[in-house]
Amino acid sequence: MAPITTLHYLVVAAALFILGVIGVLTRRNVVIILMSIELILNAVNLNLVAFSRMWGLHGQVFAIFVITDAAAEAAVGLGILIAFFRNKETVNMDEVDLLKW
Amino acid sequence: MLDYITSYLSSNTTPGQAGNVFWALVYIMVVFGGVSVAVMAMNWLERKALAHFQIRLGPMRVGPHGLLQPIADAIKLLTKEDIVPSEADKFVFWLAPLIILCASFTVYIVVPFGPTHAITDLNIGILFMLGVSSLSVLGVVMAGWASNSHYPLIGALRSSAQMISYEVAMGLAVVSAILMTSLNATGTGTLSMIGIVQAQQSQQMWFLFKFFPLGFIAFGIFAIAMVAETNRAPFDLPEAESELTAGFHTEYSGLRWSLFMLGEYAAMIAVSSIAVTLWVGGWMRPFPNWLTGETWDLVFSLIPGFLFLGLAFIAFIGVARMPKHPYFRVQTIGLAGFGAVLGLIGLVLFAPPVRDRIQDIFWFCAKVAVFMYLYIWYRATFPRYRFDQLMRVGWKVLLPVSIGVLILTAIMGVLF
Amino acid sequence: MQPVATTFFFYFLSGITVLSGILVITRNNAVHSALALILGLLAQAGLYLMLYAPFVAGVQIILYAGGIMVLFLFVIMLVNLERAQKEEQFNKQWLVGLLAAVALGGLLFAVYVKGGTLFTEHIAQPVENSNTQQIGVMLYGNYMFAFEIASLLLLVAIIGAVVMAKKRI
């Protein structure tokens, strides 16, 4: 078989990214939407690390920053989710239709 | 083929680094078997020691002094009915014990039993160990959720909160030890387990005594956090039997339950070996710089053999004190045989080639054994914490103290 | 040591990654989605190891699989999802979303087909043994400012999460 090049990793990352986008755009459950966002961030990470094989370690450093970002995003997102669930007893995204209650 | 096998013997790296698949497999088998045997021995020792703490005898019937009790327990658990609750999520229920078992056995890949006696030496050794052992919390959460029952769910929620909170303090304590490895001429530290012990060797000091109170405090934080990480008394809230029946594994029985126990004890040995590697000098023998010279080397290398001979002697005292009634004949013969095996091992350990290779492993295991005894001791003496007290200790005491220790270690490292 | 069977491991790990991604967005039960995501994250840590990024792989395991995903499972258990499981899983504009995603995929595919040669050359010699040290030097050297901002971000996230999840402030 052909040797594995950077392009192979980029295709895997692109597939993950598309899956994440589909999840965000079509699902109703907020928890699964947040997980799809994690998928997107992971696809970005895979891209960055794959490029770091070509251009030096900067990509890996950026991947670490992205993971930090993902941790912050998950904490705040899940906090919002709990607050929302406490008020409306649902976790469906399309029922988030009030600016104030 | 034979050349491939013998070629490793002359190298001085771990089989993983040398890329020798055969020896790596041998090491994996030895470590896996050794840990399983250690878990069984620990099971017996815990029951025996707890009993003696409470002035009881403990298991006495199965084999001499209950020595065969773990085997009897294993047979009992294997032949028990395997109950799956009808409302349970079958797949997750099945997966949870396996995850705990895999997580607690995978970490042994990087445990350094000696300078070459590890399966492999990863560049990110300690990070790998902390990361993979933190995966066992997933197994606990899954077990609690999949049982679809109240007590397991509460146990799993408590457990995940507890393990995540104590992981933070634990990680910061580990970082302060890693910082100490960078105090050399080049100024670069290391995350590899073997590298950490070698750093202690070259700095001629266990990190426990480095910057006197700081190493001690960091070690103390780790020692507390590791008890909480493994859900043992006095932090055994997730499986507090008097309030939650058995916490996250209430609904488990038979083989699956024994997998949980195996994973728990393996995790205890794993975190103890992290503590030994980071602060207590890993495979180094006591006083490597103070009691130097060939005589002392010889004296210390003879200790393993004498230890086993001593154990054999105790076994023979037991034989002499056995009641002379014919009913006890089988037990007496069994104990004598056990003593003979121990004595034989002791004699083999006196042989120079064995002696030289085994002593690193011996000192590592001896240090881990001290920690395992401490676990039993805690369980016998401390009352269980309340959950809010547990959280307060974790977040308001251990975390600030460990950050303070980290900052002070960095300052001391720059100044001296 | 030379890596062995890189082709096999690449297809194995990337297959697991993509399959678990599909499972994440199709399961009704959020816990099953989370478990699939954990599997995918671990497989991705394997891919990082194949790309000579051991430190990122370690961080991936310890932070994502051991931290963030436990948080997700914790919240799923706090929030009762039994009702959500029986409701309609996809929203009304799912067809539009799917088409947009497929269009995006087509775009990426076109880029990789047209510019495929860009990504096959210039493989830098990987430095495995001092990877962690070099990343440390970079984090505290070139990216010092970004590092400080990341720590500030985490502080804001802590306060934000506490404020959001607290019943009464």
XYZ file of C-alpha atoms in Angstrom:
686
model
C 0.000 0.000 0.000
C 0.982 3.570 -0.498
C 2.910 5.180 2.376
C 0.882 7.366 4.710
C 1.328 11.033 3.890
C 0.036 14.162 5.551
C -2.840 14.207 3.061
C -4.230 10.983 4.562
C -4.452 12.582 7.983
C -6.064 15.678 6.483
C -8.779 13.562 4.858
C -9.555 11.864 8.198
C -9.682 15.270 9.877
C -12.000 16.574 7.152
C -14.327 13.590 7.629
C -14.454 14.225 11.382
C -15.107 17.916 10.786
C -18.006 17.193 8.439
C -19.479 14.729 10.946
C -19.272 17.378 13.649
C -20.948 19.962 11.417
C -23.765 17.539 10.577
C -24.241 16.857 14.289
C -24.421 20.550 15.165
C -26.809 21.395 12.330
C -29.253 18.507 12.611
C -29.488 17.257 16.219
C -31.915 18.647 18.800
C -30.281 17.399 21.992
C -27.952 20.071 23.426
C -25.609 17.512 24.988
C -25.029 15.861 21.630
C -24.552 19.250 19.971
C -21.826 20.037 22.509
C -20.222 16.675 21.763
C -20.334 17.462 18.045
C -18.488 20.686 18.795
C -15.847 18.566 20.518
C -15.638 16.496 17.326
C -15.033 19.655 15.290
C -12.310 20.825 17.672
C -10.689 17.405 17.479
C -10.690 17.532 13.694
C -8.896 20.881 13.915
C -6.403 19.378 16.353
C -5.680 16.481 14.045
C -5.054 18.930 11.221
C -2.700 21.005 13.346
C -0.712 18.004 14.545
C -0.521 16.595 11.009
C 0.851 19.905 9.767
C 3.304 20.001 12.651
C 4.959 16.967 11.086
C 5.652 19.143 8.048
C 6.423 22.514 9.568
C 7.780 21.987 13.081
C 6.248 21.937 16.529
C 4.080 25.085 16.308
C 1.090 22.980 15.352
C 1.373 20.835 18.470
C 1.545 23.916 20.687
C -1.591 25.212 18.996
C -3.278 21.850 19.518
C -2.633 22.214 23.257
C -4.226 25.663 23.189
C -7.239 24.230 21.366
C -7.607 21.520 24.022
C -7.523 24.227 26.724
C -10.200 26.067 24.819
C -12.310 22.908 24.542
C -12.124 22.396 28.305
C -13.321 25.961 28.947
C -16.061 25.620 26.336
C -17.318 22.328 27.785
C -17.414 23.732 31.329
C -19.370 26.865 30.367
C -21.594 25.044 27.880
C -22.590 22.380 30.366
C -23.153 25.045 33.025
C -25.567 26.827 30.671
C -27.207 23.488 29.915
C -27.846 22.792 33.605
C -29.259 26.288 34.154
C -31.484 25.856 31.108
C -32.689 22.420 32.164
C -33.521 23.713 35.621
C -35.803 26.360 34.133
C -37.432 24.631 31.183
C -37.170 20.900 31.978
C -35.938 20.127 28.484
C -32.626 19.799 26.671
C -33.853 20.430 23.145
C -32.080 23.120 21.218
C -35.131 24.351 19.289
C -36.980 25.046 22.510
C -34.397 27.658 23.486
C -36.638 30.409 22.165
C -36.833 32.928 24.989
C -34.322 35.684 25.632
C -35.592 36.107 29.176
C -37.839 34.298 31.591
C 15.534 -16.741 16.234
C 17.728 -17.739 19.146
C 20.096 -14.906 18.330
C 17.147 -12.537 18.369
C 16.225 -13.732 21.848
C 19.714 -13.698 23.299
C 20.718 -10.406 21.678
C 18.564 -8.483 24.154
C 20.314 -9.914 27.199
C 23.458 -7.899 26.590
C 21.643 -4.606 25.962
C 20.994 -2.106 28.729
C 17.637 -0.672 27.685
C 14.091 -1.791 28.251
C 12.690 -4.311 25.746
C 10.247 -1.715 24.432
C 13.046 0.666 23.533
C 15.225 -2.081 22.141
C 12.295 -3.070 19.938
C 12.541 -6.696 20.999
C 9.020 -8.100 20.726
C 9.836 -11.448 22.364
C 11.241 -9.994 25.552
C 8.535 -7.345 25.647
C 5.945 -10.151 25.621
C 7.847 -12.005 28.345
C 7.940 -8.876 30.487
C 4.236 -8.251 29.902
C 3.425 -11.808 30.990
C 5.639 -11.550 34.066
C 4.219 -8.185 35.103
C 0.626 -9.250 34.487
C 1.079 -12.494 36.401
C 3.026 -10.801 39.164
C 0.374 -8.134 39.658
C -2.394 -10.741 39.722
C -0.529 -12.772 42.328
C 0.176 -9.607 44.303
C -3.545 -8.786 44.255
C -4.374 -12.230 45.641
C -1.678 -11.961 48.302
C -2.932 -8.495 49.159
C -6.452 -9.841 49.538
C -5.259 -12.433 52.068
C -2.966 -9.993 53.866
C -5.683 -7.375 54.154
C -8.135 -9.744 55.767
C -5.461 -11.139 58.059
C -4.017 -7.768 59.071
C -7.459 -6.188 59.563
C -8.397 -9.140 61.749
C -5.298 -8.738 63.868
C -5.935 -4.999 64.166
C -9.277 -5.927 65.679
C -7.829 -8.766 67.783
C -9.467 -11.486 65.706
C -7.848 -14.358 63.869
C -9.216 -13.793 60.365
C -9.383 -16.617 57.830
C -7.962 -19.776 59.411
C -9.816 -22.708 57.887
C -8.871 -22.858 54.198
C -5.279 -23.990 54.216
C -2.797 -23.282 57.014
C -3.555 -19.841 58.472
C -6.063 -19.308 55.652
C -3.320 -19.152 53.016
C -5.575 -20.703 50.368
C -8.488 -18.360 51.145
C -7.966 -16.098 48.066
C -8.031 -19.162 45.806
C -11.199 -20.396 47.451
C -12.723 -16.928 47.054
C -11.757 -16.847 43.392
C -13.392 -20.230 42.758
C -16.501 -19.110 44.613
C -16.756 -15.893 42.571
C -16.163 -17.663 39.258
C -18.896 -20.211 39.883
C -21.478 -17.735 41.175
C -24.487 -16.756 39.116
C -23.849 -13.700 36.968
C -26.873 -11.456 37.498
C -27.688 -8.647 35.058
C -30.568 -6.391 36.192
C -33.447 -6.498 33.715
C -33.614 -2.700 33.396
C -29.848 -2.365 32.939
C -28.149 -1.121 29.805
C -26.602 -4.487 28.939
C -23.695 -3.358 26.774
C -22.496 -0.590 29.091
C -23.023 -2.861 32.087
C -20.761 -5.424 30.450
C -18.156 -2.872 29.396
C -17.671 -1.021 32.701
C -15.614 -3.611 34.644
C -13.452 -4.240 31.592
C -12.616 -0.536 31.332
C -11.581 -0.384 34.988
C -9.481 -3.532 34.597
C -7.778 -2.357 31.379
C -7.105 1.110 32.781
C -5.478 -0.210 35.924
C -3.384 -2.853 34.169
C -2.257 -0.720 31.193
C -0.332 1.674 33.425
C 2.146 -1.085 34.307
C 3.722 -0.599 30.865
C 5.876 2.209 32.215
C 6.395 1.194 35.856
C 10.191 1.023 36.334
C 11.040 -2.029 38.423
C 14.701 -1.453 37.626
C 16.883 0.516 35.209
C 16.121 -2.035 32.480
C 13.236 -3.856 34.127
C 10.285 -2.043 32.624
C 8.191 -3.064 29.653
C 9.098 0.199 27.989
C 10.218 3.669 28.886
C 7.987 6.318 27.373
C 9.086 9.883 26.915
C 5.807 10.939 28.574
C 5.827 8.159 31.188
C 4.298 9.901 34.197
C 1.743 11.761 32.059
C 0.724 8.436 30.525
C 0.363 6.856 33.949
C -1.779 9.659 35.353
C -3.861 9.832 32.184
C -4.604 6.150 31.841
C -5.287 5.671 35.538
C -7.739 8.582 35.351
C -9.695 6.607 32.740
C -10.898 4.243 35.460
C -13.337 6.928 36.610
C -15.153 6.340 33.317
C -15.660 2.717 34.278
C -17.072 3.743 37.656
C -19.483 6.247 36.079
C -20.586 3.728 33.450
C -21.155 1.009 36.043
C -23.254 3.333 38.158
C -25.315 4.585 35.243
C -25.814 1.250 33.502
C -27.136 -0.468 36.646
C -30.237 1.769 36.400
C -30.644 1.798 40.155
C -30.477 4.534 42.785
C -27.566 3.557 44.997
C -25.146 2.844 42.155
C -26.038 6.161 40.531
C -25.377 8.123 43.726
C -22.159 6.182 44.239
C -21.029 6.932 40.690
C -21.815 10.652 41.029
C -19.888 10.830 44.291
C -17.037 8.863 42.835
C -16.613 10.957 39.709
C -16.736 14.198 41.720
C -14.236 12.837 44.227
C -11.787 11.421 41.706
C -11.759 14.541 39.544
C -11.254 16.847 42.541
C -8.370 14.859 43.938
C -6.761 14.401 40.535
C -6.085 18.145 40.456
C -4.153 18.207 43.730
C -2.417 14.958 42.762
C -1.290 16.377 39.413
C 0.099 19.531 41.008
C 2.035 17.485 43.578
C 3.473 15.388 40.737
C 4.463 18.559 38.858
C 6.505 19.768 41.823
C 8.417 16.479 41.781
C 8.960 16.745 38.024
C 10.267 20.270 38.572
C 12.959 18.814 40.843
C 14.238 16.606 38.011
C 15.238 19.721 36.074
C 17.763 20.797 38.716
C 20.801 19.633 36.784
C 23.474 21.213 34.626
C 21.360 21.334 31.452
C 18.223 22.554 33.198
C 15.877 20.186 31.359
C 13.702 17.872 33.362
C 12.071 14.661 32.262
C 8.679 12.955 32.347
C 10.024 9.443 31.811
C 9.690 7.180 34.841
C 13.202 5.784 34.495
C 14.551 9.302 33.959
C 12.944 10.500 37.200
C 14.665 7.791 39.251
C 17.953 8.468 37.477
C 17.583 12.152 38.349
C 17.277 11.182 42.020
C 20.340 9.001 41.578
C 22.410 11.808 40.094
C 21.215 14.355 42.673
C 22.087 11.802 45.367
C 18.840 12.361 47.209
C 15.311 11.036 47.283
C 12.929 13.783 46.225
C 11.184 13.167 49.543
C 14.058 14.983 51.304
C 14.705 17.584 48.614
C 14.275 21.211 49.860
C 13.413 19.689 53.173
C 9.779 20.444 53.992
C 8.689 20.928 50.364
C 9.326 17.399 49.138
C 7.653 16.053 52.240
C 4.531 18.189 51.787
C 4.200 17.314 48.104
C 4.585 13.657 48.961
C 1.998 13.979 51.722
C -0.501 15.564 49.330
C 0.083 12.756 46.854
C -0.255 10.146 49.581
C -3.649 11.554 50.616
C -4.855 12.076 47.046
C -3.882 8.576 45.996
C -6.063 7.044 48.714
C -8.957 9.160 47.471
C -8.196 8.261 43.845
C -8.471 4.562 44.525
C -11.686 4.913 46.578
C -10.202 3.352 49.671
C -10.962 4.036 53.323
C -11.134 6.695 54.770
C -12.265 8.121 51.403
C -14.396 5.144 50.346
C -17.617 7.169 50.033
C -18.479 5.821 46.565
C -18.785 2.342 48.027
C -19.732 3.183 51.594
C -21.519 0.004 52.562
C -23.447 1.487 55.474
C -25.066 4.272 53.422
C -24.988 3.122 49.784
C -24.956 -0.676 50.243
C -21.921 -0.979 47.958
C -21.992 2.121 45.800
C -21.381 1.797 42.103
C -21.007 -1.996 42.097
C -24.153 -2.822 44.074
C -25.763 -4.586 41.119
C -22.684 -6.549 40.124
C -22.105 -10.130 41.161
C -19.812 -13.039 40.542
C -17.096 -12.648 37.948
C -17.805 -9.009 37.087
C -17.646 -7.988 40.726
C -14.308 -9.750 41.081
C -13.050 -7.806 38.040
C -13.876 -4.592 39.916
C -11.929 -5.820 42.929
C -8.988 -6.888 40.756
C -8.964 -3.468 39.091
C -9.160 -1.653 42.411
C -6.241 -3.522 43.938
C -4.172 -3.238 40.743
C -4.823 0.515 40.751
C -3.674 0.693 44.375
C -0.391 -0.975 43.475
C -0.043 1.290 40.420
C -0.455 4.583 42.292
C 1.832 3.302 45.054
C 4.481 2.650 42.446
C 4.045 6.218 41.132
C 4.691 7.494 44.664
C 7.703 5.202 45.048
C 9.152 6.302 41.710
C 8.668 10.005 42.262
C 9.633 10.480 45.898
C 11.131 7.381 47.465
C 13.856 6.647 44.950
C 12.327 3.886 42.844
C 14.606 0.883 42.544
C 17.518 2.391 44.524
C 18.602 0.514 47.624
C 18.596 2.400 50.962
C 21.542 4.731 51.551
C 23.248 4.371 48.133
C 25.514 7.337 48.830
C 26.112 7.071 52.552
C 26.863 3.364 52.909
C 29.015 2.947 49.819
C 31.682 0.419 49.004
C 31.720 -3.212 47.975
C 30.998 -4.545 51.463
C 27.805 -2.567 51.778
C 26.768 -3.535 48.227
C 27.196 -7.168 49.217
C 25.293 -6.711 52.481
C 22.355 -5.047 50.768
C 22.272 -7.576 47.941
C 22.006 -10.390 50.504
C 18.911 -8.906 52.160
C 16.353 -10.413 49.718
C 17.688 -13.914 50.308
C 17.697 -13.492 54.076
C 14.165 -12.087 53.977
C 12.861 -15.194 52.252
C 14.846 -17.440 54.616
C 13.283 -15.563 57.522
C 9.801 -16.092 56.086
C 10.587 -19.795 55.695
C 11.720 -19.851 59.341
C 8.424 -18.297 60.453
C 6.561 -20.919 58.416
C 8.521 -23.704 60.137
C 7.732 -22.207 63.552
C 4.097 -22.408 62.449
C 4.613 -26.074 61.556
C 6.087 -26.768 64.989
C 3.157 -25.028 66.696
C 0.465 -26.850 64.725
C -1.751 -29.063 66.889
C -0.565 -32.660 66.791
C -4.057 -33.987 66.108
C -4.305 -36.125 62.908
C -7.036 -33.775 61.642
C -4.349 -31.116 61.065
C -1.920 -33.408 59.237
C -2.668 -32.087 55.738
C -2.413 -28.500 56.912
C 0.919 -29.178 58.628
C 2.364 -30.788 55.500
C 1.069 -27.913 53.395
C 2.620 -25.281 55.617
C 5.932 -27.188 55.681
C 5.871 -27.341 51.890
C 5.154 -23.600 51.708
C 8.077 -22.937 54.037
C 10.315 -25.181 51.947
C 9.395 -23.266 48.764
C 10.129 -19.940 50.478
C 13.470 -21.251 51.725
C 14.342 -22.519 48.263
C 13.553 -19.112 46.750
C 15.756 -17.557 49.435
C 18.647 -19.876 48.526
C 18.236 -19.137 44.803
C 18.362 -15.424 45.594
C 21.835 -15.894 47.131
C 23.311 -16.995 43.783
C 25.435 -14.081 42.462
C 23.922 -13.718 38.939
C 20.361 -13.832 40.291
C 21.300 -11.560 43.178
C 22.616 -8.822 40.909
C 19.582 -8.802 38.651
C 16.901 -9.214 41.256
C 17.850 -6.583 43.799
C 16.467 -3.572 41.884
C 13.130 -5.317 41.570
C 13.275 -6.366 45.207
C 13.800 -2.857 46.547
C 11.044 -1.466 44.317
C 8.580 -4.115 45.444
C 9.588 -3.687 49.091
C 8.864 0.039 48.929
C 5.523 -0.581 47.228
C 4.705 -3.152 49.909
C 5.136 -0.503 52.604
C 2.502 1.606 50.851
C 0.179 -1.364 50.544
C 0.493 -1.955 54.272
C -0.340 1.713 54.853
C -3.566 1.231 52.878
C -4.611 -1.566 55.221
C -3.568 0.466 58.217
C -5.689 3.453 57.110
C -8.659 1.206 56.582
C -8.352 -0.272 60.058
C -7.897 2.992 61.918
C -9.596 5.961 60.220
C -13.344 6.639 60.277
C -14.983 7.484 56.959
C -15.219 11.124 55.877
C -18.481 12.899 55.183
C -18.890 13.989 51.567
C -18.790 17.754 52.192
C -15.724 17.306 54.412
C -14.079 15.328 51.645
C -14.725 18.063 49.084
C -13.553 20.734 51.511
C -10.286 18.916 52.155
C -9.732 18.400 48.441
C -10.441 21.896 47.179
C -9.723 24.159 50.144
C -6.729 22.449 51.732
C -4.879 20.160 49.341
C -5.199 22.313 46.200
C -3.906 25.630 47.692
C -1.150 23.832 49.588
C 0.002 21.989 46.487
C 0.039 25.208 44.432
C 2.057 26.860 47.204
C 4.504 23.969 47.270
C 4.851 24.162 43.492
C 5.634 27.893 43.578
C 8.097 27.509 46.477
C 9.812 24.602 44.718
C 10.229 26.719 41.606
C 11.679 29.597 43.671
C 14.061 27.269 45.515
C 15.090 25.685 42.224
C 16.013 29.089 40.813
C 17.848 30.210 43.961
C 19.912 27.068 44.646
C 13.164 1.958 17.107
C 11.578 1.989 13.663
C 7.780 2.135 13.565
C 6.126 -1.067 12.370
C 2.991 -1.527 10.258
C 2.216 2.186 10.047
C -0.203 1.659 7.172
C -2.245 -0.881 9.092
C -2.337 1.189 12.279
C -3.257 4.332 10.372
C -6.275 2.733 8.703
C -7.274 0.930 11.904
C -7.147 4.027 14.107
C -8.666 6.404 11.586
C -11.423 3.878 10.892
C -12.259 3.783 14.602
C -12.166 7.574 14.759
C -14.575 8.088 11.855
C -16.915 5.261 12.891
C -17.171 6.562 16.435
C -17.819 10.033 15.020
C -20.761 8.600 13.068
C -22.016 6.873 16.234
C -21.778 10.134 18.198
C -24.174 11.978 15.915
C -26.631 9.124 15.349
C -27.279 7.562 18.782
C -30.518 8.388 20.577
C -29.012 7.809 23.996
C -26.605 10.565 25.007
C -24.535 8.208 27.173
C -23.883 5.957 24.186
C -22.849 9.005 22.185
C -20.440 10.011 24.930
C -18.907 6.523 25.059
C -18.448 6.516 21.287
C -16.782 9.914 21.534
C -14.400 8.614 24.212
C -13.429 5.711 21.967
C -12.817 8.143 19.118
C -10.693 10.406 21.322
C -8.511 7.483 22.404
C -8.063 6.359 18.795
C -7.126 9.907 17.936
C -4.503 9.885 20.690
C -3.074 6.870 18.849
C -2.991 8.907 15.631
C -1.074 11.651 17.463
C 1.459 9.068 18.593
C 1.878 8.022 14.956
C 2.543 11.666 14.071
C 5.369 11.813 16.660
C 3.371 13.980 19.050
C 3.516 11.983 22.312
C 2.911 14.982 24.543
C -0.260 16.019 22.718
C -1.402 12.390 22.880
C -0.867 12.323 26.653
C -2.695 15.617 27.082
C -5.517 14.288 24.910
C -5.958 11.234 27.145
C -5.632 13.034 30.468
C -7.727 16.096 29.591
C -10.273 14.928 27.040
C -10.929 11.321 27.977
C -10.231 11.675 31.693
C -11.570 15.184 32.271
C -13.966 16.687 29.764
C -15.810 13.477 28.947
C -16.285 12.654 32.636
C -17.826 16.114 32.973
C -20.159 15.285 30.086
C -21.194 11.977 31.649
C -21.673 13.706 34.991
C -24.029 16.287 33.450
C -25.917 13.625 31.475
C -26.595 11.846 34.748
C -27.705 15.056 36.465
C -30.006 16.011 33.601
C -32.725 13.453 33.120
C -32.613 12.538 29.448
C -35.195 9.745 29.382
C -37.842 11.999 27.861
C -35.430 13.473 25.300
C -34.570 9.957 24.208
C -38.132 9.244 23.110
C -38.651 12.532 21.296
C -37.765 13.408 17.729
C -33.959 13.425 17.489
C -33.441 15.653 14.476
C -34.695 19.199 14.079
C -36.916 20.513 11.297
C -34.168 21.969 9.130
C -32.116 18.782 9.138
C -32.204 18.473 5.343
C -30.784 21.974 4.846
C -28.109 21.308 7.446
C -27.146 18.039 5.836
C -26.929 19.651 2.397
C -24.761 22.472 3.744
C -22.439 19.987 5.443
C -22.181 17.886 2.301
C -21.400 21.015 0.284
C -18.643 21.863 2.764
C -17.330 18.323 2.420
C -17.317 18.661 -1.354
C -15.359 21.886 -1.040
C -12.737 20.266 1.184
C -12.579 17.285 -1.145
C -11.973 19.572 -4.124
C -9.179 21.332 -2.248
C -7.463 18.054 -1.407
C -7.808 16.717 -4.945
C -6.541 19.896 -6.611
C -3.801 20.660 -4.103
C -2.908 17.151 -3.044
C 0.711 17.528 -4.071
C 1.125 20.383 -1.593
C 0.792 18.047 1.333
C 2.994 15.159 0.298
C 6.402 16.788 0.357
C 8.482 18.500 3.005
C 8.338 15.992 5.867
C 10.388 17.484 8.691
C 12.569 15.020 10.594
C 10.584 14.177 13.720
C 12.303 14.660 17.070
C 10.718 12.162 19.385
C 13.017 12.106 22.364
C 12.853 15.772 23.303
C 9.337 16.533 22.086
C 8.047 17.480 25.546
C 11.016 19.688 26.323
C 10.710 21.546 23.014
C 6.980 22.111 23.499
C 7.721 23.446 26.977
C 10.330 25.845 25.619
C 7.880 27.046 22.961
C 4.992 27.482 25.398
C 7.103 29.629 27.700
C 9.053 31.309 24.872
C 7.308 32.066 21.595
C 3.794 31.638 22.912
C 4.161 33.187 26.366
C 1.415 35.763 25.776
C -0.997 33.220 24.312
C -0.304 30.967 27.286
C -1.194 33.727 29.744
C -4.393 34.482 27.823
C -5.292 30.786 27.896
C -4.934 30.774 31.683
C -7.146 33.870 31.878
C -9.684 32.093 29.671
C -9.737 29.158 32.058
C -10.280 31.513 35.005
C -13.203 33.153 33.204
C -14.596 29.712 32.357
C -14.414 28.617 36.014
C -16.280 31.717 37.184
C -18.750 31.439 34.324
C -19.515 27.779 35.032
C -20.028 28.451 38.733
C -22.334 31.417 38.034
C -24.362 29.505 35.444
C -24.851 26.356 37.461
C -25.528 27.949 40.836
C -29.153 28.037 41.890
C -29.005 31.374 43.689
C -26.096 33.770 43.463
